[in-house]
PDB file of C-alpha atoms in Angstrom:
ATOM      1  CA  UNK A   1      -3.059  68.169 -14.544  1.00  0.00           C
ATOM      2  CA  UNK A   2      -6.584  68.314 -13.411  1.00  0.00           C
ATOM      3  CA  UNK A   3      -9.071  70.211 -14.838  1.00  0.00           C
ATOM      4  CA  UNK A   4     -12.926  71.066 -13.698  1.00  0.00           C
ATOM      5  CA  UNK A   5     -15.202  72.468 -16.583  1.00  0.00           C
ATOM      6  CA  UNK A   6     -18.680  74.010 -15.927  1.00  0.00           C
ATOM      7  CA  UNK A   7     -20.255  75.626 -19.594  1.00  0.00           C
ATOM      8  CA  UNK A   8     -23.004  76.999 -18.144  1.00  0.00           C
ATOM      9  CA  UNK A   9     -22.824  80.610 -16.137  1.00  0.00           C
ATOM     10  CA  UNK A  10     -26.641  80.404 -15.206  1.00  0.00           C
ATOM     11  CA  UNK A  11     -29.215  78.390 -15.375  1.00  0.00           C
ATOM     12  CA  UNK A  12     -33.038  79.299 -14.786  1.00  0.00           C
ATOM     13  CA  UNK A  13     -35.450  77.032 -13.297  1.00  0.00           C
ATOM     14  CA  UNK A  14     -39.460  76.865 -12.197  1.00  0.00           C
ATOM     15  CA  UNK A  15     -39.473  76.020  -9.127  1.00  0.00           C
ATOM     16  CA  UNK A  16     -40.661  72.354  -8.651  1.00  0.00           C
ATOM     17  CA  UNK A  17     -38.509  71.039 -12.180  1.00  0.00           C
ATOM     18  CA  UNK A  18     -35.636  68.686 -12.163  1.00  0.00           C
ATOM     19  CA  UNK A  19     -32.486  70.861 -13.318  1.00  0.00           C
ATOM     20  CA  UNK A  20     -28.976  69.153 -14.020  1.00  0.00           C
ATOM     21  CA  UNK A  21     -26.067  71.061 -14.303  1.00  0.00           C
ATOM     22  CA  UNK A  22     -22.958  70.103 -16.268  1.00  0.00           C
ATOM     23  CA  UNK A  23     -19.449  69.312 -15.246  1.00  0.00           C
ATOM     24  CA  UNK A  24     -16.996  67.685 -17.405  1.00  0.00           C
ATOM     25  CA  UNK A  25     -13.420  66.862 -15.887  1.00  0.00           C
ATOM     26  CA  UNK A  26     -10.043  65.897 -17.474  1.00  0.00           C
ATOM     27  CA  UNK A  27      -7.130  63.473 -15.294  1.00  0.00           C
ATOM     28  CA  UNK A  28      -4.690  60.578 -16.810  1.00  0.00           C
ATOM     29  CA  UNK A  29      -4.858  59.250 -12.720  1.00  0.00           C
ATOM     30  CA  UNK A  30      -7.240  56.555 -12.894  1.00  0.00           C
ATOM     31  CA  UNK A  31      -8.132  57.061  -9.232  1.00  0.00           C
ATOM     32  CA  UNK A  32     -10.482  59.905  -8.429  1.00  0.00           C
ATOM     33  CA  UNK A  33     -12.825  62.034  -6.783  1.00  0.00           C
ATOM     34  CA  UNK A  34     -15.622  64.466  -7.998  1.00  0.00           C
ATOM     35  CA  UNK A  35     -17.716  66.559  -5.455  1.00  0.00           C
ATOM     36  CA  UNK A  36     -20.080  69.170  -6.092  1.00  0.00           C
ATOM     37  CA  UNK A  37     -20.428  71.996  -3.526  1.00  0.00           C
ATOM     38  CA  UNK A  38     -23.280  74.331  -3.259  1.00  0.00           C
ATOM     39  CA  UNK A  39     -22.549  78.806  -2.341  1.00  0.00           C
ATOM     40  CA  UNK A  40     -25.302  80.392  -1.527  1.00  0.00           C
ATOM     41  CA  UNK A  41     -24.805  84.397  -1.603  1.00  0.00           C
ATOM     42  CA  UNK A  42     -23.402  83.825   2.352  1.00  0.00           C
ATOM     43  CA  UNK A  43     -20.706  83.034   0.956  1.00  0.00           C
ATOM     44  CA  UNK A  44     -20.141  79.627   2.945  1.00  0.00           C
ATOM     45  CA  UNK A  45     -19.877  76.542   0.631  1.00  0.00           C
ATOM     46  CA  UNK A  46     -21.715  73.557   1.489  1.00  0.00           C
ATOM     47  CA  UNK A  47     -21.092  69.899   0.731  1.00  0.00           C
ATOM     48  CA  UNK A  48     -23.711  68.064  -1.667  1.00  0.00           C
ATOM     49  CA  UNK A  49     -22.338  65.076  -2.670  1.00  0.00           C
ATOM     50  CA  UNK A  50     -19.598  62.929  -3.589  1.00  0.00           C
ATOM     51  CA  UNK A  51     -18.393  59.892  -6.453  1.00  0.00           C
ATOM     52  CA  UNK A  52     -15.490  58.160  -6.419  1.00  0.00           C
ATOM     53  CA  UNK A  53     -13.890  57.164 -10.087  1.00  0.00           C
ATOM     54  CA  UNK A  54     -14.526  53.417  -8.738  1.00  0.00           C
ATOM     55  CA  UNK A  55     -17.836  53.701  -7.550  1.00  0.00           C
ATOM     56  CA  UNK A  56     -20.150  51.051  -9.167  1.00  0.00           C
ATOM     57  CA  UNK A  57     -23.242  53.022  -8.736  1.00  0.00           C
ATOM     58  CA  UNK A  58     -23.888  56.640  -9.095  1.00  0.00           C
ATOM     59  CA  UNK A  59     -24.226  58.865  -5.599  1.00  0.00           C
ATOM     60  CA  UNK A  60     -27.422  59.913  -4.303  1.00  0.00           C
ATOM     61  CA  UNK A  61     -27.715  62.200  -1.010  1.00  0.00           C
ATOM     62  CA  UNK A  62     -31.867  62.903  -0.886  1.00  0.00           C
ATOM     63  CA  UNK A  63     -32.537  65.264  -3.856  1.00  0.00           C
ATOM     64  CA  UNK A  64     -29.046  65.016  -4.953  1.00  0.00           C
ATOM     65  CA  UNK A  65     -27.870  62.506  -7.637  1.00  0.00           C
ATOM     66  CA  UNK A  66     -24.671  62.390  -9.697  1.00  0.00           C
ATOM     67  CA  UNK A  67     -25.122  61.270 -12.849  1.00  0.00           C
ATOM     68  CA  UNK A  68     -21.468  59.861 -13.689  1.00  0.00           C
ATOM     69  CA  UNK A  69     -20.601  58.846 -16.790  1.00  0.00           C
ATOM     70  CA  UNK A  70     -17.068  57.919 -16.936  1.00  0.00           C
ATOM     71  CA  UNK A  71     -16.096  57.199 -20.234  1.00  0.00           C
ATOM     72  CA  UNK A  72     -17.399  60.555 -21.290  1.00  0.00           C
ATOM     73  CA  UNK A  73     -15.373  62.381 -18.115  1.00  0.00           C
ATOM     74  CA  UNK A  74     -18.740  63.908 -16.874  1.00  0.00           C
ATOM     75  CA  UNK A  75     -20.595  64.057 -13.267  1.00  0.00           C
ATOM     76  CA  UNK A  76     -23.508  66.323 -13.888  1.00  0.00           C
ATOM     77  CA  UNK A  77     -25.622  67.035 -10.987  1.00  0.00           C
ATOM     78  CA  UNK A  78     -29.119  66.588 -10.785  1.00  0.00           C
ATOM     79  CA  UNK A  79     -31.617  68.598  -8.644  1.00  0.00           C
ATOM     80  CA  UNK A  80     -34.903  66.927  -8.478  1.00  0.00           C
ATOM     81  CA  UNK A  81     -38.169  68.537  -7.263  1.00  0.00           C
ATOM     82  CA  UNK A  82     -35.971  72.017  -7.327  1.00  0.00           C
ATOM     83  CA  UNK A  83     -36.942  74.898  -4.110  1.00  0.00           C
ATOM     84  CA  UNK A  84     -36.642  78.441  -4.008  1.00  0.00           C
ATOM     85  CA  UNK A  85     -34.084  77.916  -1.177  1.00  0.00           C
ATOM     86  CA  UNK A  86     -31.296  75.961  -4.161  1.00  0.00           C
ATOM     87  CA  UNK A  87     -30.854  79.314  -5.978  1.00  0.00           C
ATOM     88  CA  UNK A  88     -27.379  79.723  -5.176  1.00  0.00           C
ATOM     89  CA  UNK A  89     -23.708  79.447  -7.228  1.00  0.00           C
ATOM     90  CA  UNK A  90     -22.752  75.598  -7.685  1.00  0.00           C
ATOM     91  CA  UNK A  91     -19.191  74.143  -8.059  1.00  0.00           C
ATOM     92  CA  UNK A  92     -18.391  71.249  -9.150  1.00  0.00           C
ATOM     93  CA  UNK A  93     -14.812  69.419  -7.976  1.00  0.00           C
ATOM     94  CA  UNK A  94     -12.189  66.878  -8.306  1.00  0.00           C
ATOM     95  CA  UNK A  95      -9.145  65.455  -6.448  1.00  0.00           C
ATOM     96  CA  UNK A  96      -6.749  62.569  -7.231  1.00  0.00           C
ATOM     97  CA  UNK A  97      -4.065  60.962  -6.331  1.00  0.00           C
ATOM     98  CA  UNK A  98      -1.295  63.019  -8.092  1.00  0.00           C
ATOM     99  CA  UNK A  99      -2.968  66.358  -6.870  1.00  0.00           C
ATOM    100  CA  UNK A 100      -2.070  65.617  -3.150  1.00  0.00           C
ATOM    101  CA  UNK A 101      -4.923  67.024  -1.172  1.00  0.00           C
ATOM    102  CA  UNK A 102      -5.964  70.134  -2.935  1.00  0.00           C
ATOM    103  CA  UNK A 103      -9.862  70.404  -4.286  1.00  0.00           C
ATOM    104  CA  UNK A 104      -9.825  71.838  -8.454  1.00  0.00           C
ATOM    105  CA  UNK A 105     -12.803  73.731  -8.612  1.00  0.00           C
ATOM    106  CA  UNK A 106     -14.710  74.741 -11.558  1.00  0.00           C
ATOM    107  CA  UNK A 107     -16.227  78.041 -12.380  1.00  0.00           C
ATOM    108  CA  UNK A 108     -19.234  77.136 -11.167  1.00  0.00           C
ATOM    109  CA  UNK A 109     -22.811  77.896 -12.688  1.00  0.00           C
ATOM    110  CA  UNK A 110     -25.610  80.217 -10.709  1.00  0.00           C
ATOM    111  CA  UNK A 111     -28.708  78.541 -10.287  1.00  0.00           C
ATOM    112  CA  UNK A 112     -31.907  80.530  -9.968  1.00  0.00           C
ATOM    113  CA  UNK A 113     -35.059  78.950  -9.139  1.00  0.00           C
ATOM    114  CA  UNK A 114     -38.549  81.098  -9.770  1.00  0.00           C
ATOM    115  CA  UNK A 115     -41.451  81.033  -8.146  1.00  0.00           C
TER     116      UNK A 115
ATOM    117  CA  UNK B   1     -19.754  71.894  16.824  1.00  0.00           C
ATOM    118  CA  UNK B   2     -19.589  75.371  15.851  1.00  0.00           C
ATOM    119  CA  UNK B   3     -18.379  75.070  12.427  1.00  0.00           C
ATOM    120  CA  UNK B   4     -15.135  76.716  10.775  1.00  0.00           C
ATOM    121  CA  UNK B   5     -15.111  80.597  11.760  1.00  0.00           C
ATOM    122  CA  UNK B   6     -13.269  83.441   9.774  1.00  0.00           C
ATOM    123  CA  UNK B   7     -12.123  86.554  11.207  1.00  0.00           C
ATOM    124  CA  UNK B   8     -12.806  89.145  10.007  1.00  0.00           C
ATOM    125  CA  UNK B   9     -16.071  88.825   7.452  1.00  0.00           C
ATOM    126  CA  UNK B  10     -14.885  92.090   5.617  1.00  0.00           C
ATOM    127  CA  UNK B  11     -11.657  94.102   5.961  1.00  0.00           C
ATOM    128  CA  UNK B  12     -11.119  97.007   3.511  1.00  0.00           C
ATOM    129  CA  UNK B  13      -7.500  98.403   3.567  1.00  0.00           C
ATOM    130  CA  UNK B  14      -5.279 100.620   1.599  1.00  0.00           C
ATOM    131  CA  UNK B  15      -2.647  99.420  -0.780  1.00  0.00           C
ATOM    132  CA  UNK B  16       0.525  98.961   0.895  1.00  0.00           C
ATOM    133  CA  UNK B  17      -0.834  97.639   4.337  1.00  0.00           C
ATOM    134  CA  UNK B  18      -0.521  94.389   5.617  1.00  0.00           C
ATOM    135  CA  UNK B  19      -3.720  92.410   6.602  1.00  0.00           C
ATOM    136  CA  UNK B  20      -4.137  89.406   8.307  1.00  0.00           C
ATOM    137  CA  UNK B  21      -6.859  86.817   8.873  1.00  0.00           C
ATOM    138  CA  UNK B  22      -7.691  84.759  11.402  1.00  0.00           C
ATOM    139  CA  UNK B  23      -9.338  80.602  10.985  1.00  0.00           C
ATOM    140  CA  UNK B  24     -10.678  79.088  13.398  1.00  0.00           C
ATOM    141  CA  UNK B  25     -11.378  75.189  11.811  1.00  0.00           C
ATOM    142  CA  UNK B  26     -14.039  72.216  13.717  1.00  0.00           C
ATOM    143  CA  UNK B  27     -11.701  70.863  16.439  1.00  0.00           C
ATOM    144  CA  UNK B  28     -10.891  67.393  15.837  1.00  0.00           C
ATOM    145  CA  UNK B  29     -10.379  68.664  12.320  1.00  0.00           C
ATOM    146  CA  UNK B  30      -6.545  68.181  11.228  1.00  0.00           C
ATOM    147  CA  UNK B  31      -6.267  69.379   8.427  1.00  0.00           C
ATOM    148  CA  UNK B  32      -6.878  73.467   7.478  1.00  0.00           C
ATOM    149  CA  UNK B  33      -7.036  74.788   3.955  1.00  0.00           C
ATOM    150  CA  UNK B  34      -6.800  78.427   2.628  1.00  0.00           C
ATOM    151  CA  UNK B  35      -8.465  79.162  -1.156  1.00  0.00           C
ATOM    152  CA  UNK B  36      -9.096  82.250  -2.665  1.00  0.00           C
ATOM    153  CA  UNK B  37     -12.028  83.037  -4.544  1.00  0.00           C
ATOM    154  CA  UNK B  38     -12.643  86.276  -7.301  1.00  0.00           C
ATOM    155  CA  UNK B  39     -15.571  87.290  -8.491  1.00  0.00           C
ATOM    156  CA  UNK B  40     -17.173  85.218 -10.874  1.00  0.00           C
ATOM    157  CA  UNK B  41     -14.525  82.129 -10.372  1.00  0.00           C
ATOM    158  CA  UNK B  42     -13.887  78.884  -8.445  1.00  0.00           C
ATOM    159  CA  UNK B  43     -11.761  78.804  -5.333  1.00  0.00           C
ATOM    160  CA  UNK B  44      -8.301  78.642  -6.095  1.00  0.00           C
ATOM    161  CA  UNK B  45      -6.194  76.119  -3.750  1.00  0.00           C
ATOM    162  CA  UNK B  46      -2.949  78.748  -1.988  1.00  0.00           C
ATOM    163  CA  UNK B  47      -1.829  76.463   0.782  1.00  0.00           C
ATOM    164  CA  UNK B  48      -3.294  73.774   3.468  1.00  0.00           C
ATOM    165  CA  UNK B  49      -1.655  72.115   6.505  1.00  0.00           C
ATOM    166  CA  UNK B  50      -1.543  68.729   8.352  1.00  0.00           C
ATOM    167  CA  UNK B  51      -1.460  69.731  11.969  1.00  0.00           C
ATOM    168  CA  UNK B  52       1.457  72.664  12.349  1.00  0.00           C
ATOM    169  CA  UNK B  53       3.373  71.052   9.031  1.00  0.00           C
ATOM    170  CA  UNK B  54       2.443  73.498   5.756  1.00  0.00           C
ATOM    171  CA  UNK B  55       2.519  70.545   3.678  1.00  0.00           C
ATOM    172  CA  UNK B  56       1.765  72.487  -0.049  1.00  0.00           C
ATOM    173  CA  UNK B  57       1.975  75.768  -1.605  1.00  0.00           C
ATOM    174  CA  UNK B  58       0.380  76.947  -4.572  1.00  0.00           C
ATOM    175  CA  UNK B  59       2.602  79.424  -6.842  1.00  0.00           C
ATOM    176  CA  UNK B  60      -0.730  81.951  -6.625  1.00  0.00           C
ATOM    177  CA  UNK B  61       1.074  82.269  -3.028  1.00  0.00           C
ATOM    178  CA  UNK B  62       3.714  84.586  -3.760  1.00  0.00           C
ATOM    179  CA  UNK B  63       6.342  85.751  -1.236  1.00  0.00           C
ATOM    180  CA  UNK B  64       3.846  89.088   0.149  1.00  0.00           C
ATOM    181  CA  UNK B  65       1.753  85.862   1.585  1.00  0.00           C
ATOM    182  CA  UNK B  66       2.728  83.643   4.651  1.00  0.00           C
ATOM    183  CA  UNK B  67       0.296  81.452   6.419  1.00  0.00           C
ATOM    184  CA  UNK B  68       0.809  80.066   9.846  1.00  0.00           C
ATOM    185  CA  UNK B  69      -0.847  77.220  11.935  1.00  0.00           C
ATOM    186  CA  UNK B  70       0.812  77.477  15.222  1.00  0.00           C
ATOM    187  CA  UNK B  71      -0.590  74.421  17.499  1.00  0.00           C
ATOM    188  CA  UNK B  72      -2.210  72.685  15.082  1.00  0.00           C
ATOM    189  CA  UNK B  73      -5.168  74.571  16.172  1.00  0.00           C
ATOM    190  CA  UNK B  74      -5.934  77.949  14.152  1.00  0.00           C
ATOM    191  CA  UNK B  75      -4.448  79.359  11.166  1.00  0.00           C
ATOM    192  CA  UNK B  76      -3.629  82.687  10.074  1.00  0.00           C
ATOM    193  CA  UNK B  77      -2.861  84.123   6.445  1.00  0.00           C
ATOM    194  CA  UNK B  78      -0.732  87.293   6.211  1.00  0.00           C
ATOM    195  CA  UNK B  79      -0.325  89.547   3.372  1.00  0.00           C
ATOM    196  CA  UNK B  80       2.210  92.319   3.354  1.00  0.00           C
ATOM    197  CA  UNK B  81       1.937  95.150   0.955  1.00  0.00           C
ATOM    198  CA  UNK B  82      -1.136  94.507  -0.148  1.00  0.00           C
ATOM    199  CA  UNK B  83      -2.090  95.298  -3.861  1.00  0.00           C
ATOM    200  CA  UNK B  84      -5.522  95.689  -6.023  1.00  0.00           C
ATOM    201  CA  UNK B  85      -4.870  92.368  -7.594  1.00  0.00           C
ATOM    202  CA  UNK B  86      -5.159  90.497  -4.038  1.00  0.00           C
ATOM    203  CA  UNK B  87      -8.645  91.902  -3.154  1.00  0.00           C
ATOM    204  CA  UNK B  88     -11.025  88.777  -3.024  1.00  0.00           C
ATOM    205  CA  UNK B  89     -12.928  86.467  -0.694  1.00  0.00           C
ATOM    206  CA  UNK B  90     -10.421  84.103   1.322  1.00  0.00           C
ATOM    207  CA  UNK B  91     -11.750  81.172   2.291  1.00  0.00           C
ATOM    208  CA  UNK B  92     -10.886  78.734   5.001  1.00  0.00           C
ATOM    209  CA  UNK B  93     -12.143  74.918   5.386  1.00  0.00           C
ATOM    210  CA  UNK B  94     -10.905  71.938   7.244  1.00  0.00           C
ATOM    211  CA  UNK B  95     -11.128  68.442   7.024  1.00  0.00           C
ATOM    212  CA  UNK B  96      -9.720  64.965   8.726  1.00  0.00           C
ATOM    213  CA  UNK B  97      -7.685  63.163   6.494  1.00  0.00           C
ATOM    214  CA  UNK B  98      -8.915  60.474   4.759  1.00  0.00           C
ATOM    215  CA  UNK B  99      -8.341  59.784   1.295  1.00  0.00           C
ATOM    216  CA  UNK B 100      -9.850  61.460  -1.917  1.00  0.00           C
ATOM    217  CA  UNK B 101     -13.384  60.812  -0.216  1.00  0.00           C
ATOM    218  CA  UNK B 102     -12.242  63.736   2.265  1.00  0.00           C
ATOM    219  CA  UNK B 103     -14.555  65.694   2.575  1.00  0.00           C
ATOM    220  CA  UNK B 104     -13.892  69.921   3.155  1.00  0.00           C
ATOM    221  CA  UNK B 105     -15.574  72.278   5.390  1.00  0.00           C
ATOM    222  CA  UNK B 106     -15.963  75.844   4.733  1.00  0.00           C
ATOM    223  CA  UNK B 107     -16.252  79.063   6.715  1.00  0.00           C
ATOM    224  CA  UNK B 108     -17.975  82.403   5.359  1.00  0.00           C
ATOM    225  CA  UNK B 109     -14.939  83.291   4.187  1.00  0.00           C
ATOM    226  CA  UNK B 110     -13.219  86.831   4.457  1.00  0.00           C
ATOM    227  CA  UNK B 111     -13.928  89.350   1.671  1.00  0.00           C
ATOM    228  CA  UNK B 112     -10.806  91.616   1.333  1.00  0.00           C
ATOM    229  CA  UNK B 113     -10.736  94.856  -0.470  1.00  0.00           C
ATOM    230  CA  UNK B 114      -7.502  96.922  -1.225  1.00  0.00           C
ATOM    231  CA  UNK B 115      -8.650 100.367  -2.664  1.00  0.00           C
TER     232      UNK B 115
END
């Protein structure tokens, strides 16, 4: 069965400082995919960005990057050059093949950038 | 493209009534997904559909809950007799199929509270 796994609730941050949040993820299907999502407190939740369990090279989407280490089950996601605007709740998620369609979330861990 | 819209944001009800909520997903989306998220936790998969077809169930959806998608088009999530236990944020998304690169879209979600 899948299984998402964030260990940190919160995490604090100045603003301006690279943070990377944790997610470690269990499967026996060798083919995969991780997503993180961010929730701000409107409750919406918003695509970041995305690695497949083939992918050659870790994802990037601007100030996004995965950092994907497959042999240790992890896709931590790193924030570079953190803003006041990422302080919000972020979930990390898988899907493979023997999951159908549905997204396994984590519990997520609440990011709070100061000024 | 106006995004995927929930109806209502907040509903507050009694225990014993029935609710219902309303999704409206992006419209060349064909796929719709219902989660529910407590306090504190990650979305938790109940049911999506391809289409009309209700393709998967979780067991969280127990017999109070019935979720249509009549068209293809909207979706709505019934539950009868409402109890304590089912007050949470409900949250909708949509996607086109594609693989396990597909990518979900979220609504605001509908925060439900049974007193």
């Amino acid at each position: 069965a899948q299984k998402i796994t964030q260990t940190q609730p919160g995490m604090f941050v100045q603003e301006k400082e690279a943070v990377t949040l944790d997610c470690t993820y269990d499967t026996s299907d060798p083919s995969y995919g991780l997503f993180w999502y961010k929730q701000p407190s409107s409750g919406e939740m918003i695509f970041l960005i995305y690695q497949g369990s083939y992918d050659q090279q870790n994802a990037t989407e601007g100030r996004y990057s995965l950092n994907f280490q497959k042999a240790r089950k992890s896709a931590n996601l790193v924030i570079s050059a953190s803003q006041l605007g990422d302080s919000a709740m972020y979930f990390c998620a898988m899907r493979d093949s023997q999951g159908a369609q549905k997204l396994v979330f984590g519990q997520g861990t609440r990011l709070t950038i100061n000024p | 493209d106006t995004g995927v819209s929930q109806d209502p944001r907040h509903k507050i009800t009694k225990r014993g009534q029935n609710v219902t909520f309303r999704c409206d997903p992006i419209s060349e989306h064909n796929r719709l997904y219902w989660y529910r998220q407590t306090l504190g936790q990650g979305p938790e998969f109940l049911t999506y559909f391809q289409n009309e077809a209700q393709l998967e169930k979780s067991r969280l959806l127990s017999d109070r809950f019935s979720a249509e998608r009549p068209k293809g088009s909207f979706s709505t999530l019934e539950i009868q007799r409402t109890e304590q236990g089912d007050s949470a944020m409900y949250l909708c998304a949509s996607s086109l199929a594609q693989g396990l690169n597909e990518k979900l879209f979220f609504g605001s979600g509908t925060q439900l509270s049974v007193l």
